[in-house]
Amino acid sequence: MNDLGRLAAVFRVALGVAFVLALGGAFLPGVAGTASAVGALVVLAGAPVVRVAWLTVDWSRAGDRRFALVGVALLAVLATGGIVALV
């Protein structure tokens, strides 16, 4: 299996995990339901970041500097946005 096949497999698992956590958020009462819903949101928000990081590493291994640089720049923008959101 190549890198993109592994990436697709990781995202299939992430989709399943997000679905189960969302169901828990919808049907579990109290703190457990809230934690499950937050977990689903974290998985859904984190998946694109993981994809960009994965592809950036893949592009840099392949020697495609321009795409790798764009990936690094996008990750820097995402990190900056996360830091600003926390402050």
JSON list of N, CA and C in Angstrom, two decimals:
[
{"chain": "A", "resi": 1, "resn": "MET", "atom": "N", "xyz": [0.85, -1.18, 0.00]},
{"chain": "A", "resi": 1, "resn": "MET", "atom": "CA", "xyz": [0.00, 0.00, 0.00]},
{"chain": "A", "resi": 1, "resn": "MET", "atom": "C", "xyz": [0.90, 1.24, 0.00]},
{"chain": "A", "resi": 2, "resn": "ASN", "atom": "N", "xyz": [0.59, 2.18, -0.88]},
{"chain": "A", "resi": 2, "resn": "ASN", "atom": "CA", "xyz": [1.39, 3.40, -0.95]},
{"chain": "A", "resi": 2, "resn": "ASN", "atom": "C", "xyz": [0.95, 4.40, 0.12]},
{"chain": "A", "resi": 3, "resn": "ASP", "atom": "N", "xyz": [1.63, 5.54, 0.14]},
{"chain": "A", "resi": 3, "resn": "ASP", "atom": "CA", "xyz": [1.36, 6.55, 1.17]},
{"chain": "A", "resi": 3, "resn": "ASP", "atom": "C", "xyz": [-0.07, 7.07, 1.10]},
{"chain": "A", "resi": 4, "resn": "LEU", "atom": "N", "xyz": [-0.59, 7.29, -0.12]},
{"chain": "A", "resi": 4, "resn": "LEU", "atom": "CA", "xyz": [-1.95, 7.82, -0.22]},
{"chain": "A", "resi": 4, "resn": "LEU", "atom": "C", "xyz": [-2.97, 6.78, 0.21]},
{"chain": "A", "resi": 5, "resn": "GLY", "atom": "N", "xyz": [-2.68, 5.50, -0.01]},
{"chain": "A", "resi": 5, "resn": "GLY", "atom": "CA", "xyz": [-3.57, 4.45, 0.47]},
{"chain": "A", "resi": 5, "resn": "GLY", "atom": "C", "xyz": [-3.60, 4.39, 1.98]},
{"chain": "A", "resi": 6, "resn": "ARG", "atom": "N", "xyz": [-2.44, 4.57, 2.60]},
{"chain": "A", "resi": 6, "resn": "ARG", "atom": "CA", "xyz": [-2.39, 4.61, 4.07]},
{"chain": "A", "resi": 6, "resn": "ARG", "atom": "C", "xyz": [-3.12, 5.84, 4.60]},
{"chain": "A", "resi": 7, "resn": "LEU", "atom": "N", "xyz": [-2.96, 6.96, 3.92]},
{"chain": "A", "resi": 7, "resn": "LEU", "atom": "CA", "xyz": [-3.66, 8.18, 4.33]},
{"chain": "A", "resi": 7, "resn": "LEU", "atom": "C", "xyz": [-5.17, 7.98, 4.24]},
{"chain": "A", "resi": 8, "resn": "ALA", "atom": "N", "xyz": [-5.63, 7.34, 3.17]},
{"chain": "A", "resi": 8, "resn": "ALA", "atom": "CA", "xyz": [-7.07, 7.07, 3.03]},
{"chain": "A", "resi": 8, "resn": "ALA", "atom": "C", "xyz": [-7.55, 6.14, 4.15]},
{"chain": "A", "resi": 9, "resn": "ALA", "atom": "N", "xyz": [-6.74, 5.15, 4.51]},
{"chain": "A", "resi": 9, "resn": "ALA", "atom": "CA", "xyz": [-7.12, 4.24, 5.60]},
{"chain": "A", "resi": 9, "resn": "ALA", "atom": "C", "xyz": [-7.21, 4.98, 6.93]},
{"chain": "A", "resi": 10, "resn": "VAL", "atom": "N", "xyz": [-6.27, 5.89, 7.18]},
{"chain": "A", "resi": 10, "resn": "VAL", "atom": "CA", "xyz": [-6.30, 6.68, 8.41]},
{"chain": "A", "resi": 10, "resn": "VAL", "atom": "C", "xyz": [-7.56, 7.52, 8.47]},
{"chain": "A", "resi": 11, "resn": "PHE", "atom": "N", "xyz": [-7.96, 8.08, 7.34]},
{"chain": "A", "resi": 11, "resn": "PHE", "atom": "CA", "xyz": [-9.15, 8.92, 7.33]},
{"chain": "A", "resi": 11, "resn": "PHE", "atom": "C", "xyz": [-10.44, 8.11, 7.43]},
{"chain": "A", "resi": 12, "resn": "ARG", "atom": "N", "xyz": [-10.44, 6.88, 6.94]},
{"chain": "A", "resi": 12, "resn": "ARG", "atom": "CA", "xyz": [-11.60, 6.02, 7.16]},
{"chain": "A", "resi": 12, "resn": "ARG", "atom": "C", "xyz": [-11.78, 5.74, 8.65]},
{"chain": "A", "resi": 13, "resn": "VAL", "atom": "N", "xyz": [-10.67, 5.47, 9.33]},
{"chain": "A", "resi": 13, "resn": "VAL", "atom": "CA", "xyz": [-10.73, 5.23, 10.77]},
{"chain": "A", "resi": 13, "resn": "VAL", "atom": "C", "xyz": [-11.18, 6.50, 11.50]},
{"chain": "A", "resi": 14, "resn": "ALA", "atom": "N", "xyz": [-10.62, 7.65, 11.11]},
{"chain": "A", "resi": 14, "resn": "ALA", "atom": "CA", "xyz": [-11.00, 8.91, 11.74]},
{"chain": "A", "resi": 14, "resn": "ALA", "atom": "C", "xyz": [-12.48, 9.21, 11.54]},
{"chain": "A", "resi": 15, "resn": "LEU", "atom": "N", "xyz": [-13.02, 8.89, 10.38]},
{"chain": "A", "resi": 15, "resn": "LEU", "atom": "CA", "xyz": [-14.43, 9.11, 10.12]},
{"chain": "A", "resi": 15, "resn": "LEU", "atom": "C", "xyz": [-15.28, 8.23, 11.04]},
{"chain": "A", "resi": 16, "resn": "GLY", "atom": "N", "xyz": [-14.88, 6.98, 11.19]},
{"chain": "A", "resi": 16, "resn": "GLY", "atom": "CA", "xyz": [-15.61, 6.08, 12.09]},
{"chain": "A", "resi": 16, "resn": "GLY", "atom": "C", "xyz": [-15.55, 6.54, 13.53]},
{"chain": "A", "resi": 17, "resn": "VAL", "atom": "N", "xyz": [-14.37, 6.97, 13.96]},
{"chain": "A", "resi": 17, "resn": "VAL", "atom": "CA", "xyz": [-14.22, 7.46, 15.34]},
{"chain": "A", "resi": 17, "resn": "VAL", "atom": "C", "xyz": [-15.07, 8.71, 15.57]},
{"chain": "A", "resi": 18, "resn": "ALA", "atom": "N", "xyz": [-15.05, 9.63, 14.60]},
{"chain": "A", "resi": 18, "resn": "ALA", "atom": "CA", "xyz": [-15.84, 10.85, 14.73]},
{"chain": "A", "resi": 18, "resn": "ALA", "atom": "C", "xyz": [-17.33, 10.52, 14.78]},
{"chain": "A", "resi": 19, "resn": "PHE", "atom": "N", "xyz": [-17.77, 9.54, 13.99]},
{"chain": "A", "resi": 19, "resn": "PHE", "atom": "CA", "xyz": [-19.18, 9.16, 13.98]},
{"chain": "A", "resi": 19, "resn": "PHE", "atom": "C", "xyz": [-19.59, 8.58, 15.33]},
{"chain": "A", "resi": 20, "resn": "VAL", "atom": "N", "xyz": [-18.77, 7.68, 15.86]},
{"chain": "A", "resi": 20, "resn": "VAL", "atom": "CA", "xyz": [-19.09, 7.07, 17.16]},
{"chain": "A", "resi": 20, "resn": "VAL", "atom": "C", "xyz": [-19.10, 8.13, 18.26]},
{"chain": "A", "resi": 21, "resn": "LEU", "atom": "N", "xyz": [-18.11, 9.02, 18.24]},
{"chain": "A", "resi": 21, "resn": "LEU", "atom": "CA", "xyz": [-18.08, 10.09, 19.25]},
{"chain": "A", "resi": 21, "resn": "LEU", "atom": "C", "xyz": [-19.28, 11.03, 19.11]},
{"chain": "A", "resi": 22, "resn": "ALA", "atom": "N", "xyz": [-19.68, 11.31, 17.88]},
{"chain": "A", "resi": 22, "resn": "ALA", "atom": "CA", "xyz": [-20.85, 12.18, 17.68]},
{"chain": "A", "resi": 22, "resn": "ALA", "atom": "C", "xyz": [-22.13, 11.50, 18.19]},
{"chain": "A", "resi": 23, "resn": "LEU", "atom": "N", "xyz": [-22.24, 10.20, 17.97]},
{"chain": "A", "resi": 23, "resn": "LEU", "atom": "CA", "xyz": [-23.39, 9.48, 18.52]},
{"chain": "A", "resi": 23, "resn": "LEU", "atom": "C", "xyz": [-23.38, 9.55, 20.05]},
{"chain": "A", "resi": 24, "resn": "GLY", "atom": "N", "xyz": [-22.20, 9.38, 20.63]},
{"chain": "A", "resi": 24, "resn": "GLY", "atom": "CA", "xyz": [-22.10, 9.50, 22.08]},
{"chain": "A", "resi": 24, "resn": "GLY", "atom": "C", "xyz": [-22.48, 10.88, 22.56]},
{"chain": "A", "resi": 25, "resn": "GLY", "atom": "N", "xyz": [-22.08, 11.90, 21.82]},
{"chain": "A", "resi": 25, "resn": "GLY", "atom": "CA", "xyz": [-22.44, 13.26, 22.17]},
{"chain": "A", "resi": 25, "resn": "GLY", "atom": "C", "xyz": [-23.93, 13.51, 22.06]},
{"chain": "A", "resi": 26, "resn": "ALA", "atom": "N", "xyz": [-24.57, 12.82, 21.13]},
{"chain": "A", "resi": 26, "resn": "ALA", "atom": "CA", "xyz": [-26.00, 13.02, 20.94]},
{"chain": "A", "resi": 26, "resn": "ALA", "atom": "C", "xyz": [-26.84, 12.27, 21.97]},
{"chain": "A", "resi": 27, "resn": "PHE", "atom": "N", "xyz": [-26.35, 11.11, 22.42]},
{"chain": "A", "resi": 27, "resn": "PHE", "atom": "CA", "xyz": [-27.21, 10.25, 23.24]},
{"chain": "A", "resi": 27, "resn": "PHE", "atom": "C", "xyz": [-26.75, 10.05, 24.68]},
{"chain": "A", "resi": 28, "resn": "LEU", "atom": "N", "xyz": [-25.50, 10.35, 24.99]},
{"chain": "A", "resi": 28, "resn": "LEU", "atom": "CA", "xyz": [-25.04, 10.18, 26.37]},
{"chain": "A", "resi": 28, "resn": "LEU", "atom": "C", "xyz": [-25.38, 11.41, 27.19]},
{"chain": "A", "resi": 29, "resn": "PRO", "atom": "N", "xyz": [-25.81, 11.22, 28.41]},
{"chain": "A", "resi": 29, "resn": "PRO", "atom": "CA", "xyz": [-26.16, 12.37, 29.25]},
{"chain": "A", "resi": 29, "resn": "PRO", "atom": "C", "xyz": [-24.93, 12.94, 29.96]},
{"chain": "A", "resi": 30, "resn": "GLY", "atom": "N", "xyz": [-25.03, 14.19, 30.33]},
{"chain": "A", "resi": 30, "resn": "GLY", "atom": "CA", "xyz": [-24.06, 14.82, 31.22]},
{"chain": "A", "resi": 30, "resn": "GLY", "atom": "C", "xyz": [-22.67, 15.00, 30.64]},
{"chain": "A", "resi": 31, "resn": "VAL", "atom": "N", "xyz": [-21.69, 14.83, 31.52]},
{"chain": "A", "resi": 31, "resn": "VAL", "atom": "CA", "xyz": [-20.29, 15.09, 31.18]},
{"chain": "A", "resi": 31, "resn": "VAL", "atom": "C", "xyz": [-19.80, 14.14, 30.10]},
{"chain": "A", "resi": 32, "resn": "ALA", "atom": "N", "xyz": [-20.24, 12.88, 30.13]},
{"chain": "A", "resi": 32, "resn": "ALA", "atom": "CA", "xyz": [-19.80, 11.90, 29.13]},
{"chain": "A", "resi": 32, "resn": "ALA", "atom": "C", "xyz": [-20.24, 12.33, 27.73]},
{"chain": "A", "resi": 33, "resn": "GLY", "atom": "N", "xyz": [-21.46, 12.80, 27.61]},
{"chain": "A", "resi": 33, "resn": "GLY", "atom": "CA", "xyz": [-21.95, 13.26, 26.31]},
{"chain": "A", "resi": 33, "resn": "GLY", "atom": "C", "xyz": [-21.22, 14.49, 25.82]},
{"chain": "A", "resi": 34, "resn": "THR", "atom": "N", "xyz": [-20.96, 15.40, 26.73]},
{"chain": "A", "resi": 34, "resn": "THR", "atom": "CA", "xyz": [-20.22, 16.62, 26.36]},
{"chain": "A", "resi": 34, "resn": "THR", "atom": "C", "xyz": [-18.81, 16.28, 25.92]},
{"chain": "A", "resi": 35, "resn": "ALA", "atom": "N", "xyz": [-18.14, 15.40, 26.66]},
{"chain": "A", "resi": 35, "resn": "ALA", "atom": "CA", "xyz": [-16.77, 15.00, 26.31]},
{"chain": "A", "resi": 35, "resn": "ALA", "atom": "C", "xyz": [-16.75, 14.27, 24.97]},
{"chain": "A", "resi": 36, "resn": "SER", "atom": "N", "xyz": [-17.75, 13.45, 24.73]},
{"chain": "A", "resi": 36, "resn": "SER", "atom": "CA", "xyz": [-17.82, 12.74, 23.46]},
{"chain": "A", "resi": 36, "resn": "SER", "atom": "C", "xyz": [-18.03, 13.70, 22.29]},
{"chain": "A", "resi": 37, "resn": "ALA", "atom": "N", "xyz": [-18.89, 14.68, 22.46]},
{"chain": "A", "resi": 37, "resn": "ALA", "atom": "CA", "xyz": [-19.13, 15.68, 21.41]},
{"chain": "A", "resi": 37, "resn": "ALA", "atom": "C", "xyz": [-17.88, 16.50, 21.14]},
{"chain": "A", "resi": 38, "resn": "VAL", "atom": "N", "xyz": [-17.19, 16.89, 22.20]},
{"chain": "A", "resi": 38, "resn": "VAL", "atom": "CA", "xyz": [-15.94, 17.66, 22.03]},
{"chain": "A", "resi": 38, "resn": "VAL", "atom": "C", "xyz": [-14.91, 16.80, 21.31]},
{"chain": "A", "resi": 39, "resn": "GLY", "atom": "N", "xyz": [-14.83, 15.52, 21.66]},
{"chain": "A", "resi": 39, "resn": "GLY", "atom": "CA", "xyz": [-13.91, 14.61, 20.98]},
{"chain": "A", "resi": 39, "resn": "GLY", "atom": "C", "xyz": [-14.21, 14.50, 19.50]},
{"chain": "A", "resi": 40, "resn": "ALA", "atom": "N", "xyz": [-15.49, 14.43, 19.15]},
{"chain": "A", "resi": 40, "resn": "ALA", "atom": "CA", "xyz": [-15.87, 14.37, 17.73]},
{"chain": "A", "resi": 40, "resn": "ALA", "atom": "C", "xyz": [-15.43, 15.63, 17.00]},
{"chain": "A", "resi": 41, "resn": "LEU", "atom": "N", "xyz": [-15.61, 16.78, 17.63]},
{"chain": "A", "resi": 41, "resn": "LEU", "atom": "CA", "xyz": [-15.19, 18.03, 16.99]},
{"chain": "A", "resi": 41, "resn": "LEU", "atom": "C", "xyz": [-13.68, 18.11, 16.84]},
{"chain": "A", "resi": 42, "resn": "VAL", "atom": "N", "xyz": [-12.95, 17.61, 17.83]},
{"chain": "A", "resi": 42, "resn": "VAL", "atom": "CA", "xyz": [-11.49, 17.62, 17.74]},
{"chain": "A", "resi": 42, "resn": "VAL", "atom": "C", "xyz": [-11.02, 16.73, 16.59]},
{"chain": "A", "resi": 43, "resn": "VAL", "atom": "N", "xyz": [-11.63, 15.56, 16.46]},
{"chain": "A", "resi": 43, "resn": "VAL", "atom": "CA", "xyz": [-11.26, 14.67, 15.35]},
{"chain": "A", "resi": 43, "resn": "VAL", "atom": "C", "xyz": [-11.58, 15.33, 14.01]},
{"chain": "A", "resi": 44, "resn": "LEU", "atom": "N", "xyz": [-12.76, 15.93, 13.89]},
{"chain": "A", "resi": 44, "resn": "LEU", "atom": "CA", "xyz": [-13.15, 16.56, 12.63]},
{"chain": "A", "resi": 44, "resn": "LEU", "atom": "C", "xyz": [-12.29, 17.78, 12.29]},
{"chain": "A", "resi": 45, "resn": "ALA", "atom": "N", "xyz": [-11.88, 18.53, 13.29]},
{"chain": "A", "resi": 45, "resn": "ALA", "atom": "CA", "xyz": [-11.03, 19.70, 13.04]},
{"chain": "A", "resi": 45, "resn": "ALA", "atom": "C", "xyz": [-9.58, 19.30, 12.82]},
{"chain": "A", "resi": 46, "resn": "GLY", "atom": "N", "xyz": [-9.14, 18.23, 13.49]},
{"chain": "A", "resi": 46, "resn": "GLY", "atom": "CA", "xyz": [-7.75, 17.82, 13.37]},
{"chain": "A", "resi": 46, "resn": "GLY", "atom": "C", "xyz": [-7.43, 17.04, 12.11]},
{"chain": "A", "resi": 47, "resn": "ALA", "atom": "N", "xyz": [-8.42, 16.41, 11.52]},
{"chain": "A", "resi": 47, "resn": "ALA", "atom": "CA", "xyz": [-8.17, 15.57, 10.34]},
{"chain": "A", "resi": 47, "resn": "ALA", "atom": "C", "xyz": [-7.57, 16.36, 9.17]},
{"chain": "A", "resi": 48, "resn": "PRO", "atom": "N", "xyz": [-8.08, 17.53, 8.81]},
{"chain": "A", "resi": 48, "resn": "PRO", "atom": "CA", "xyz": [-7.45, 18.27, 7.71]},
{"chain": "A", "resi": 48, "resn": "PRO", "atom": "C", "xyz": [-6.02, 18.71, 8.02]},
{"chain": "A", "resi": 49, "resn": "VAL", "atom": "N", "xyz": [-5.75, 19.02, 9.27]},
{"chain": "A", "resi": 49, "resn": "VAL", "atom": "CA", "xyz": [-4.39, 19.41, 9.65]},
{"chain": "A", "resi": 49, "resn": "VAL", "atom": "C", "xyz": [-3.44, 18.22, 9.49]},
{"chain": "A", "resi": 50, "resn": "VAL", "atom": "N", "xyz": [-3.90, 17.05, 9.90]},
{"chain": "A", "resi": 50, "resn": "VAL", "atom": "CA", "xyz": [-3.09, 15.84, 9.73]},
{"chain": "A", "resi": 50, "resn": "VAL", "atom": "C", "xyz": [-2.86, 15.57, 8.25]},
{"chain": "A", "resi": 51, "resn": "ARG", "atom": "N", "xyz": [-3.89, 15.77, 7.43]},
{"chain": "A", "resi": 51, "resn": "ARG", "atom": "CA", "xyz": [-3.73, 15.54, 5.99]},
{"chain": "A", "resi": 51, "resn": "ARG", "atom": "C", "xyz": [-2.69, 16.49, 5.39]},
{"chain": "A", "resi": 52, "resn": "VAL", "atom": "N", "xyz": [-2.76, 17.77, 5.74]},
{"chain": "A", "resi": 52, "resn": "VAL", "atom": "CA", "xyz": [-1.78, 18.73, 5.21]},
{"chain": "A", "resi": 52, "resn": "VAL", "atom": "C", "xyz": [-0.37, 18.37, 5.68]},
{"chain": "A", "resi": 53, "resn": "ALA", "atom": "N", "xyz": [-0.22, 18.00, 6.95]},
{"chain": "A", "resi": 53, "resn": "ALA", "atom": "CA", "xyz": [1.10, 17.62, 7.45]},
{"chain": "A", "resi": 53, "resn": "ALA", "atom": "C", "xyz": [1.61, 16.37, 6.74]},
{"chain": "A", "resi": 54, "resn": "TRP", "atom": "N", "xyz": [0.75, 15.38, 6.55]},
{"chain": "A", "resi": 54, "resn": "TRP", "atom": "CA", "xyz": [1.12, 14.15, 5.88]},
{"chain": "A", "resi": 54, "resn": "TRP", "atom": "C", "xyz": [1.59, 14.44, 4.45]},
{"chain": "A", "resi": 55, "resn": "LEU", "atom": "N", "xyz": [0.81, 15.23, 3.72]},
{"chain": "A", "resi": 55, "resn": "LEU", "atom": "CA", "xyz": [1.16, 15.55, 2.34]},
{"chain": "A", "resi": 55, "resn": "LEU", "atom": "C", "xyz": [2.42, 16.42, 2.27]},
{"chain": "A", "resi": 56, "resn": "THR", "atom": "N", "xyz": [2.62, 17.30, 3.24]},
{"chain": "A", "resi": 56, "resn": "THR", "atom": "CA", "xyz": [3.83, 18.12, 3.25]},
{"chain": "A", "resi": 56, "resn": "THR", "atom": "C", "xyz": [5.07, 17.24, 3.40]},
{"chain": "A", "resi": 57, "resn": "VAL", "atom": "N", "xyz": [5.01, 16.27, 4.30]},
{"chain": "A", "resi": 57, "resn": "VAL", "atom": "CA", "xyz": [6.13, 15.34, 4.47]},
{"chain": "A", "resi": 57, "resn": "VAL", "atom": "C", "xyz": [6.32, 14.53, 3.19]},
{"chain": "A", "resi": 58, "resn": "ASP", "atom": "N", "xyz": [5.24, 14.07, 2.59]},
{"chain": "A", "resi": 58, "resn": "ASP", "atom": "CA", "xyz": [5.32, 13.28, 1.36]},
{"chain": "A", "resi": 58, "resn": "ASP", "atom": "C", "xyz": [5.95, 14.10, 0.24]},
{"chain": "A", "resi": 59, "resn": "TRP", "atom": "N", "xyz": [5.53, 15.36, 0.11]},
{"chain": "A", "resi": 59, "resn": "TRP", "atom": "CA", "xyz": [6.09, 16.21, -0.94]},
{"chain": "A", "resi": 59, "resn": "TRP", "atom": "C", "xyz": [7.57, 16.50, -0.70]},
{"chain": "A", "resi": 60, "resn": "SER", "atom": "N", "xyz": [7.95, 16.70, 0.55]},
{"chain": "A", "resi": 60, "resn": "SER", "atom": "CA", "xyz": [9.36, 16.99, 0.80]},
{"chain": "A", "resi": 60, "resn": "SER", "atom": "C", "xyz": [10.22, 15.74, 0.56]},
{"chain": "A", "resi": 61, "resn": "ARG", "atom": "N", "xyz": [9.69, 14.56, 0.86]},
{"chain": "A", "resi": 61, "resn": "ARG", "atom": "CA", "xyz": [10.42, 13.32, 0.55]},
{"chain": "A", "resi": 61, "resn": "ARG", "atom": "C", "xyz": [10.56, 13.12, -0.95]},
{"chain": "A", "resi": 62, "resn": "ALA", "atom": "N", "xyz": [9.53, 13.53, -1.70]},
{"chain": "A", "resi": 62, "resn": "ALA", "atom": "CA", "xyz": [9.57, 13.39, -3.15]},
{"chain": "A", "resi": 62, "resn": "ALA", "atom": "C", "xyz": [10.43, 14.47, -3.81]},
{"chain": "A", "resi": 63, "resn": "GLY", "atom": "N", "xyz": [10.84, 15.46, -3.04]},
{"chain": "A", "resi": 63, "resn": "GLY", "atom": "CA", "xyz": [11.69, 16.52, -3.58]},
{"chain": "A", "resi": 63, "resn": "GLY", "atom": "C", "xyz": [10.92, 17.66, -4.22]},
{"chain": "A", "resi": 64, "resn": "ASP", "atom": "N", "xyz": [9.63, 17.73, -4.01]},
{"chain": "A", "resi": 64, "resn": "ASP", "atom": "CA", "xyz": [8.82, 18.81, -4.56]},
{"chain": "A", "resi": 64, "resn": "ASP", "atom": "C", "xyz": [8.81, 19.96, -3.56]},
{"chain": "A", "resi": 65, "resn": "ARG", "atom": "N", "xyz": [9.79, 20.84, -3.68]},
{"chain": "A", "resi": 65, "resn": "ARG", "atom": "CA", "xyz": [10.00, 21.89, -2.69]},
{"chain": "A", "resi": 65, "resn": "ARG", "atom": "C", "xyz": [8.88, 22.92, -2.65]},
{"chain": "A", "resi": 66, "resn": "ARG", "atom": "N", "xyz": [8.33, 23.25, -3.82]},
{"chain": "A", "resi": 66, "resn": "ARG", "atom": "CA", "xyz": [7.28, 24.28, -3.83]},
{"chain": "A", "resi": 66, "resn": "ARG", "atom": "C", "xyz": [6.03, 23.83, -3.08]},
{"chain": "A", "resi": 67, "resn": "PHE", "atom": "N", "xyz": [5.57, 22.61, -3.34]},
{"chain": "A", "resi": 67, "resn": "PHE", "atom": "CA", "xyz": [4.40, 22.11, -2.63]},
{"chain": "A", "resi": 67, "resn": "PHE", "atom": "C", "xyz": [4.70, 21.95, -1.14]},
{"chain": "A", "resi": 68, "resn": "ALA", "atom": "N", "xyz": [5.90, 21.47, -0.82]},
{"chain": "A", "resi": 68, "resn": "ALA", "atom": "CA", "xyz": [6.27, 21.32, 0.59]},
{"chain": "A", "resi": 68, "resn": "ALA", "atom": "C", "xyz": [6.29, 22.68, 1.28]},
{"chain": "A", "resi": 69, "resn": "LEU", "atom": "N", "xyz": [6.79, 23.69, 0.62]},
{"chain": "A", "resi": 69, "resn": "LEU", "atom": "CA", "xyz": [6.84, 25.03, 1.20]},
{"chain": "A", "resi": 69, "resn": "LEU", "atom": "C", "xyz": [5.43, 25.58, 1.41]},
{"chain": "A", "resi": 70, "resn": "VAL", "atom": "N", "xyz": [4.54, 25.35, 0.46]},
{"chain": "A", "resi": 70, "resn": "VAL", "atom": "CA", "xyz": [3.16, 25.79, 0.62]},
{"chain": "A", "resi": 70, "resn": "VAL", "atom": "C", "xyz": [2.51, 25.06, 1.79]},
{"chain": "A", "resi": 71, "resn": "GLY", "atom": "N", "xyz": [2.79, 23.76, 1.94]},
{"chain": "A", "resi": 71, "resn": "GLY", "atom": "CA", "xyz": [2.26, 23.00, 3.07]},
{"chain": "A", "resi": 71, "resn": "GLY", "atom": "C", "xyz": [2.76, 23.54, 4.39]},
{"chain": "A", "resi": 72, "resn": "VAL", "atom": "N", "xyz": [4.04, 23.86, 4.46]},
{"chain": "A", "resi": 72, "resn": "VAL", "atom": "CA", "xyz": [4.60, 24.43, 5.69]},
{"chain": "A", "resi": 72, "resn": "VAL", "atom": "C", "xyz": [3.96, 25.79, 5.99]},
{"chain": "A", "resi": 73, "resn": "ALA", "atom": "N", "xyz": [3.77, 26.59, 4.95]},
{"chain": "A", "resi": 73, "resn": "ALA", "atom": "CA", "xyz": [3.14, 27.90, 5.15]},
{"chain": "A", "resi": 73, "resn": "ALA", "atom": "C", "xyz": [1.71, 27.75, 5.65]},
{"chain": "A", "resi": 74, "resn": "LEU", "atom": "N", "xyz": [0.96, 26.80, 5.09]},
{"chain": "A", "resi": 74, "resn": "LEU", "atom": "CA", "xyz": [-0.41, 26.57, 5.54]},
{"chain": "A", "resi": 74, "resn": "LEU", "atom": "C", "xyz": [-0.44, 26.08, 6.99]},
{"chain": "A", "resi": 75, "resn": "LEU", "atom": "N", "xyz": [0.48, 25.19, 7.34]},
{"chain": "A", "resi": 75, "resn": "LEU", "atom": "CA", "xyz": [0.56, 24.73, 8.73]},
{"chain": "A", "resi": 75, "resn": "LEU", "atom": "C", "xyz": [0.91, 25.87, 9.68]},
{"chain": "A", "resi": 76, "resn": "ALA", "atom": "N", "xyz": [1.77, 26.78, 9.22]},
{"chain": "A", "resi": 76, "resn": "ALA", "atom": "CA", "xyz": [2.12, 27.95, 10.05]},
{"chain": "A", "resi": 76, "resn": "ALA", "atom": "C", "xyz": [0.90, 28.85, 10.25]},
{"chain": "A", "resi": 77, "resn": "VAL", "atom": "N", "xyz": [0.11, 29.04, 9.20]},
{"chain": "A", "resi": 77, "resn": "VAL", "atom": "CA", "xyz": [-1.11, 29.85, 9.32]},
{"chain": "A", "resi": 77, "resn": "VAL", "atom": "C", "xyz": [-2.09, 29.19, 10.29]},
{"chain": "A", "resi": 78, "resn": "LEU", "atom": "N", "xyz": [-2.24, 27.87, 10.18]},
{"chain": "A", "resi": 78, "resn": "LEU", "atom": "CA", "xyz": [-3.14, 27.16, 11.10]},
{"chain": "A", "resi": 78, "resn": "LEU", "atom": "C", "xyz": [-2.66, 27.25, 12.54]},
{"chain": "A", "resi": 79, "resn": "ALA", "atom": "N", "xyz": [-1.35, 27.10, 12.75]},
{"chain": "A", "resi": 79, "resn": "ALA", "atom": "CA", "xyz": [-0.80, 27.19, 14.11]},
{"chain": "A", "resi": 79, "resn": "ALA", "atom": "C", "xyz": [-0.98, 28.59, 14.67]},
{"chain": "A", "resi": 80, "resn": "THR", "atom": "N", "xyz": [-0.75, 29.60, 13.83]},
{"chain": "A", "resi": 80, "resn": "THR", "atom": "CA", "xyz": [-0.93, 30.99, 14.27]},
{"chain": "A", "resi": 80, "resn": "THR", "atom": "C", "xyz": [-2.39, 31.25, 14.63]},
{"chain": "A", "resi": 81, "resn": "GLY", "atom": "N", "xyz": [-3.31, 30.75, 13.82]},
{"chain": "A", "resi": 81, "resn": "GLY", "atom": "CA", "xyz": [-4.72, 30.91, 14.12]},
{"chain": "A", "resi": 81, "resn": "GLY", "atom": "C", "xyz": [-5.11, 30.22, 15.41]},
{"chain": "A", "resi": 82, "resn": "GLY", "atom": "N", "xyz": [-4.54, 29.03, 15.65]},
{"chain": "A", "resi": 82, "resn": "GLY", "atom": "CA", "xyz": [-4.81, 28.34, 16.91]},
{"chain": "A", "resi": 82, "resn": "GLY", "atom": "C", "xyz": [-4.29, 29.09, 18.11]},
{"chain": "A", "resi": 83, "resn": "ILE", "atom": "N", "xyz": [-3.11, 29.67, 17.97]},
{"chain": "A", "resi": 83, "resn": "ILE", "atom": "CA", "xyz": [-2.52, 30.43, 19.08]},
{"chain": "A", "resi": 83, "resn": "ILE", "atom": "C", "xyz": [-3.35, 31.68, 19.36]},
{"chain": "A", "resi": 84, "resn": "VAL", "atom": "N", "xyz": [-3.77, 32.36, 18.28]},
{"chain": "A", "resi": 84, "resn": "VAL", "atom": "CA", "xyz": [-4.59, 33.57, 18.46]},
{"chain": "A", "resi": 84, "resn": "VAL", "atom": "C", "xyz": [-5.93, 33.20, 19.10]},
{"chain": "A", "resi": 85, "resn": "ALA", "atom": "N", "xyz": [-6.49, 32.07, 18.73]},
{"chain": "A", "resi": 85, "resn": "ALA", "atom": "CA", "xyz": [-7.78, 31.65, 19.30]},
{"chain": "A", "resi": 85, "resn": "ALA", "atom": "C", "xyz": [-7.65, 31.34, 20.78]},
{"chain": "A", "resi": 86, "resn": "LEU", "atom": "N", "xyz": [-6.49, 30.87, 21.20]},
{"chain": "A", "resi": 86, "resn": "LEU", "atom": "CA", "xyz": [-6.30, 30.55, 22.62]},
{"chain": "A", "resi": 86, "resn": "LEU", "atom": "C", "xyz": [-6.07, 31.77, 23.48]},
{"chain": "A", "resi": 87, "resn": "VAL", "atom": "N", "xyz": [-5.57, 32.82, 22.88]},
{"chain": "A", "resi": 87, "resn": "VAL", "atom": "CA", "xyz": [-5.23, 34.03, 23.66]},
{"chain": "A", "resi": 87, "resn": "VAL", "atom": "C", "xyz": [-6.41, 34.92, 23.86]}
]
